[in-house]
Amino acid sequence: MQMTGAKILLECLLEQGVDTVFGYPGGTILNVYDEIYNYGDKIKHYLTAHEQGAAHAADGYARSTGKVGVCFATSGPGCTNLTTGIATAYMDSSPVVFITCNVNENLLGKDAFQEVDITGITMPITKCNYMVRDVKKLADIVREAFAIARSGRPGPVLIDIVKNVTAEKTDFVSLPREEHASHGRLGALIRRASHDLKAPEPDLGDVEKLVEMIKNSKKPLLVCGGGVVRSRAHKEFLELAERIDSPVAITVMGGGGFRGRSPLTTGIIGMHGSQASNMACDACDLLIAVGCRFSDRVALEPQSFAKQAQIVQIDIDRAEINKNVEVDHHIIGDAKRVLQLINERVEPQTHEAWKDYVFSFKTETEYDTCSHENTLTPKQISDTVASICPEDTVVATDVGQHQMWVIQHFHYDYPGQLLTSGGFGTMGFGLGAAIGAKVGNPDKTVIHITGDGCFRMNCHELCTEQFYNLPVITIVYNNGTLGMVRQWQTLTYNGHYSQTTLDRGPDFVKLAEAYGLGGKRVHTVPELEAALKEALSCGHGYVIDCAVEIDEMVRPMVPVGGKITQFLVD
Amino acid sequence: MDTVRRQSLSVLVDNESGVLSQVSRMFSRKGYNIESLAVGTTDNPAVSRITIEVMANDQQTNLLCNQLRKLLPVHSVKLLDLEKSIRRELILLKVHTASNDACNRAIQIANIFRASIIDVSTTTLTIAVIGDAQKTEAIIDLVKEFGVLELVRTGMVALERGADTIYEATKEKGEFDYGKNVL
């Protein structure tokens, strides 16, 4: 049937089962938005306040549901506004398809109004990107883009379509998703020797070797990375940990990959890792990292990282093997499948003495509460939130001290429960991500944990929350400073608080009210409890502005490039 | 293992716009300077072969190869063993020949190197020479005394000696024996 490019695009989204998209219209993408108008009953479009918010929302939607997120933007500033969101998704391997339009073919390269080379700009922050200049190739490219975004190590893909293609007509025949891999470009790509959509079946010899290593290990440590979350391998991971009775350290991206309340968890590992995690890492004789790339925030000093241990890396992306830390053994494959194969083969073990040693160190830092009369400690906030909100509450964070506190003190039980920008460290990620998560999980409570610095960056998305009636609860750790930077300035820059003190507006409660949402400023635990209860029952978005001491620090802390056990602060 | 040395990578890619930029960008992104680059289509016009030389140690080179293999337009990457490969480069040299004597000597040098004189004017000679790095550097050194007006090189192209080809399945573990690269 003859259809315009814009209509083909939307038909392709339906083929993929997409019913939710985020975005922001503009001149070059008008034809697509005209079809979005016609497809309103099948595809729900969420209009954000800013393209960055739309990008984070699509990302948050993808992370929390495991589906591919979709985000639209126009040419020029529309798509450059996406870039921070694209990079955030790329660093954390989140599957999002970004669709932008560019100027007419005849204007390409003429520096036309709102023209920019977005495929060039996004080359290093996408798995791949496409520029569509021929309407006959559009359907094929969209099918390939979705397949690539979700397969293997997931990640963002960008499709840039020149405006005239969205208006031109060609024949379109709908194709069920299962058949995409055997048709067109995608089919050709897979028939070629080098690539496949399916993860490779793990090498059994490699698995046997690891099983043997586990058998010989007296002091094993498992590290749960973001790959466990992406692969939804939490059950298999828990089974392995319990079977071999091994302590489990969790990376920031691994939150939700291992049951946070399990007696085997040692807390997070790395720069702000718990004493138990970091000491275990230093003393273990076998470290098995699943879906973890040993970033500089985990393996701060690669040479001394787990120096007494044989290090084993399990990853779907072979380019990660030996990238940051040299490993003794590796298995390539999907975390879920690899863990299944190990679980089928490994003998149950007990490691009482080793666990006694590891858990003689603290898995969580205690905070002094008595010196605070009119402020809350980070631990008090997370404990109160944990005690009042449902156990399966989805938590989206921004970046900085509050992020570390809420990852350290809140327990995550399933993949997609914690949404945080661990790789790119994007301030302003949280609110958009929370909105996306709430859209994808309307029955779950979604809270957005932020600091006063981060919240100020993208708080305009409160209007999205209000308009679509998405009751997200924002909890601001308001310490009047860019806390993480101030912490470094305190510890390593002689207390020169250069441009980090935020002694300025706005009043977040009034801001929330201006957007038609509820808000409350709280200083004590009972006040916080009351505000949370109101937020949970009011049925609309709510901002709770928590007073936190300006000099509260994230503890423990290991300096950049330091040995993992050299705590700068305990 | 840790010594930084010249590494030669042969890369088969889709012959499409933007692919070279994707490949070369991988090197700059990871902090490497491309020492030599040669690109052209293969016997299959839809496929191009890129020969890239970089200075890196063995481990860094393996990581680079793995990163390259992830790019969709990349069909295969072969790290060439320099000892077992033939490397050739074409150089065009425009030499200043002020006198008859200089002209004669330049022609002699070219003959010794089996280079060809491909253009001549009253005051210049243009020499084309094909060879490995050793040979080309040697002739450049020798004609310097006349004054080199211009020099251009194609970049090294390389093939493995013997029957081995880039299409063969003799791949290192961790490359293809796990199956294909997952997209």
PDB file of N, CA and C in Angstrom, chain A residues 222 235-246 248 258-259 262-264 348-350:
ATOM      1  N   LEU A 222      31.513 -12.156  44.579  1.00  0.00           N
ATOM      2  CA  LEU A 222      30.778 -11.887  43.338  1.00  0.00           C
ATOM      3  C   LEU A 222      30.554 -10.386  43.223  1.00  0.00           C
ATOM      4  N   LYS A 235      17.500 -13.498  39.238  1.00  0.00           N
ATOM      5  CA  LYS A 235      17.199 -14.779  39.894  1.00  0.00           C
ATOM      6  C   LYS A 235      18.391 -15.719  39.806  1.00  0.00           C
ATOM      7  N   GLU A 236      18.972 -15.792  38.624  1.00  0.00           N
ATOM      8  CA  GLU A 236      20.118 -16.673  38.415  1.00  0.00           C
ATOM      9  C   GLU A 236      21.312 -16.214  39.262  1.00  0.00           C
ATOM     10  N   PHE A 237      21.457 -14.901  39.381  1.00  0.00           N
ATOM     11  CA  PHE A 237      22.579 -14.375  40.165  1.00  0.00           C
ATOM     12  C   PHE A 237      22.409 -14.739  41.639  1.00  0.00           C
ATOM     13  N   LEU A 238      21.177 -14.559  42.132  1.00  0.00           N
ATOM     14  CA  LEU A 238      20.898 -14.896  43.531  1.00  0.00           C
ATOM     15  C   LEU A 238      21.153 -16.385  43.774  1.00  0.00           C
ATOM     16  N   GLU A 239      20.735 -17.204  42.821  1.00  0.00           N
ATOM     17  CA  GLU A 239      20.922 -18.652  42.974  1.00  0.00           C
ATOM     18  C   GLU A 239      22.405 -18.993  43.083  1.00  0.00           C
ATOM     19  N   LEU A 240      23.213 -18.374  42.219  1.00  0.00           N
ATOM     20  CA  LEU A 240      24.655 -18.650  42.258  1.00  0.00           C
ATOM     21  C   LEU A 240      25.258 -18.209  43.595  1.00  0.00           C
ATOM     22  N   ALA A 241      24.896 -16.988  44.024  1.00  0.00           N
ATOM     23  CA  ALA A 241      25.459 -16.458  45.260  1.00  0.00           C
ATOM     24  C   ALA A 241      25.132 -17.372  46.435  1.00  0.00           C
ATOM     25  N   GLU A 242      23.869 -17.826  46.492  1.00  0.00           N
ATOM     26  CA  GLU A 242      23.460 -18.672  47.615  1.00  0.00           C
ATOM     27  C   GLU A 242      24.098 -20.046  47.520  1.00  0.00           C
ATOM     28  N   ARG A 243      24.199 -20.556  46.326  1.00  0.00           N
ATOM     29  CA  ARG A 243      24.744 -21.889  46.126  1.00  0.00           C
ATOM     30  C   ARG A 243      26.229 -21.958  46.520  1.00  0.00           C
ATOM     31  N   ILE A 244      26.974 -20.933  46.131  1.00  0.00           N
ATOM     32  CA  ILE A 244      28.402 -20.980  46.475  1.00  0.00           C
ATOM     33  C   ILE A 244      28.702 -20.157  47.728  1.00  0.00           C
ATOM     34  N   ASP A 245      27.629 -19.669  48.372  1.00  0.00           N
ATOM     35  CA  ASP A 245      27.755 -18.982  49.655  1.00  0.00           C
ATOM     36  C   ASP A 245      28.818 -17.884  49.582  1.00  0.00           C
ATOM     37  N   SER A 246      28.648 -17.028  48.588  1.00  0.00           N
ATOM     38  CA  SER A 246      29.664 -15.994  48.385  1.00  0.00           C
ATOM     39  C   SER A 246      29.089 -14.627  48.715  1.00  0.00           C
ATOM     40  N   VAL A 248      28.410 -10.746  48.087  1.00  0.00           N
ATOM     41  CA  VAL A 248      28.139 -10.069  46.820  1.00  0.00           C
ATOM     42  C   VAL A 248      28.314  -8.567  46.991  1.00  0.00           C
ATOM     43  N   PHE A 258      20.840  -7.631  42.404  1.00  0.00           N
ATOM     44  CA  PHE A 258      20.945  -8.604  43.492  1.00  0.00           C
ATOM     45  C   PHE A 258      20.099  -8.081  44.639  1.00  0.00           C
ATOM     46  N   ARG A 259      19.407  -8.995  45.289  1.00  0.00           N
ATOM     47  CA  ARG A 259      18.487  -8.576  46.347  1.00  0.00           C
ATOM     48  C   ARG A 259      19.235  -7.807  47.442  1.00  0.00           C
ATOM     49  N   SER A 262      19.460  -9.142  51.034  1.00  0.00           N
ATOM     50  CA  SER A 262      20.044 -10.459  51.272  1.00  0.00           C
ATOM     51  C   SER A 262      21.182 -10.365  52.287  1.00  0.00           C
ATOM     52  N   PRO A 263      21.304 -11.385  53.168  1.00  0.00           N
ATOM     53  CA  PRO A 263      22.425 -11.357  54.127  1.00  0.00           C
ATOM     54  C   PRO A 263      23.776 -11.493  53.440  1.00  0.00           C
ATOM     55  N   LEU A 264      23.811 -11.826  52.164  1.00  0.00           N
ATOM     56  CA  LEU A 264      25.083 -11.993  51.476  1.00  0.00           C
ATOM     57  C   LEU A 264      25.614 -10.681  50.901  1.00  0.00           C
ATOM     58  N   PRO A 348      27.272 -26.966  45.686  1.00  0.00           N
ATOM     59  CA  PRO A 348      27.042 -26.043  46.805  1.00  0.00           C
ATOM     60  C   PRO A 348      28.263 -25.964  47.708  1.00  0.00           C
ATOM     61  N   GLN A 349      28.502 -24.804  48.262  1.00  0.00           N
ATOM     62  CA  GLN A 349      29.669 -24.604  49.122  1.00  0.00           C
ATOM     63  C   GLN A 349      29.276 -23.777  50.334  1.00  0.00           C
ATOM     64  N   THR A 350      30.158 -23.789  51.326  1.00  0.00           N
ATOM     65  CA  THR A 350      29.976 -22.875  52.457  1.00  0.00           C
ATOM     66  C   THR A 350      31.305 -22.181  52.718  1.00  0.00           C
TER      67      THR A 350
END
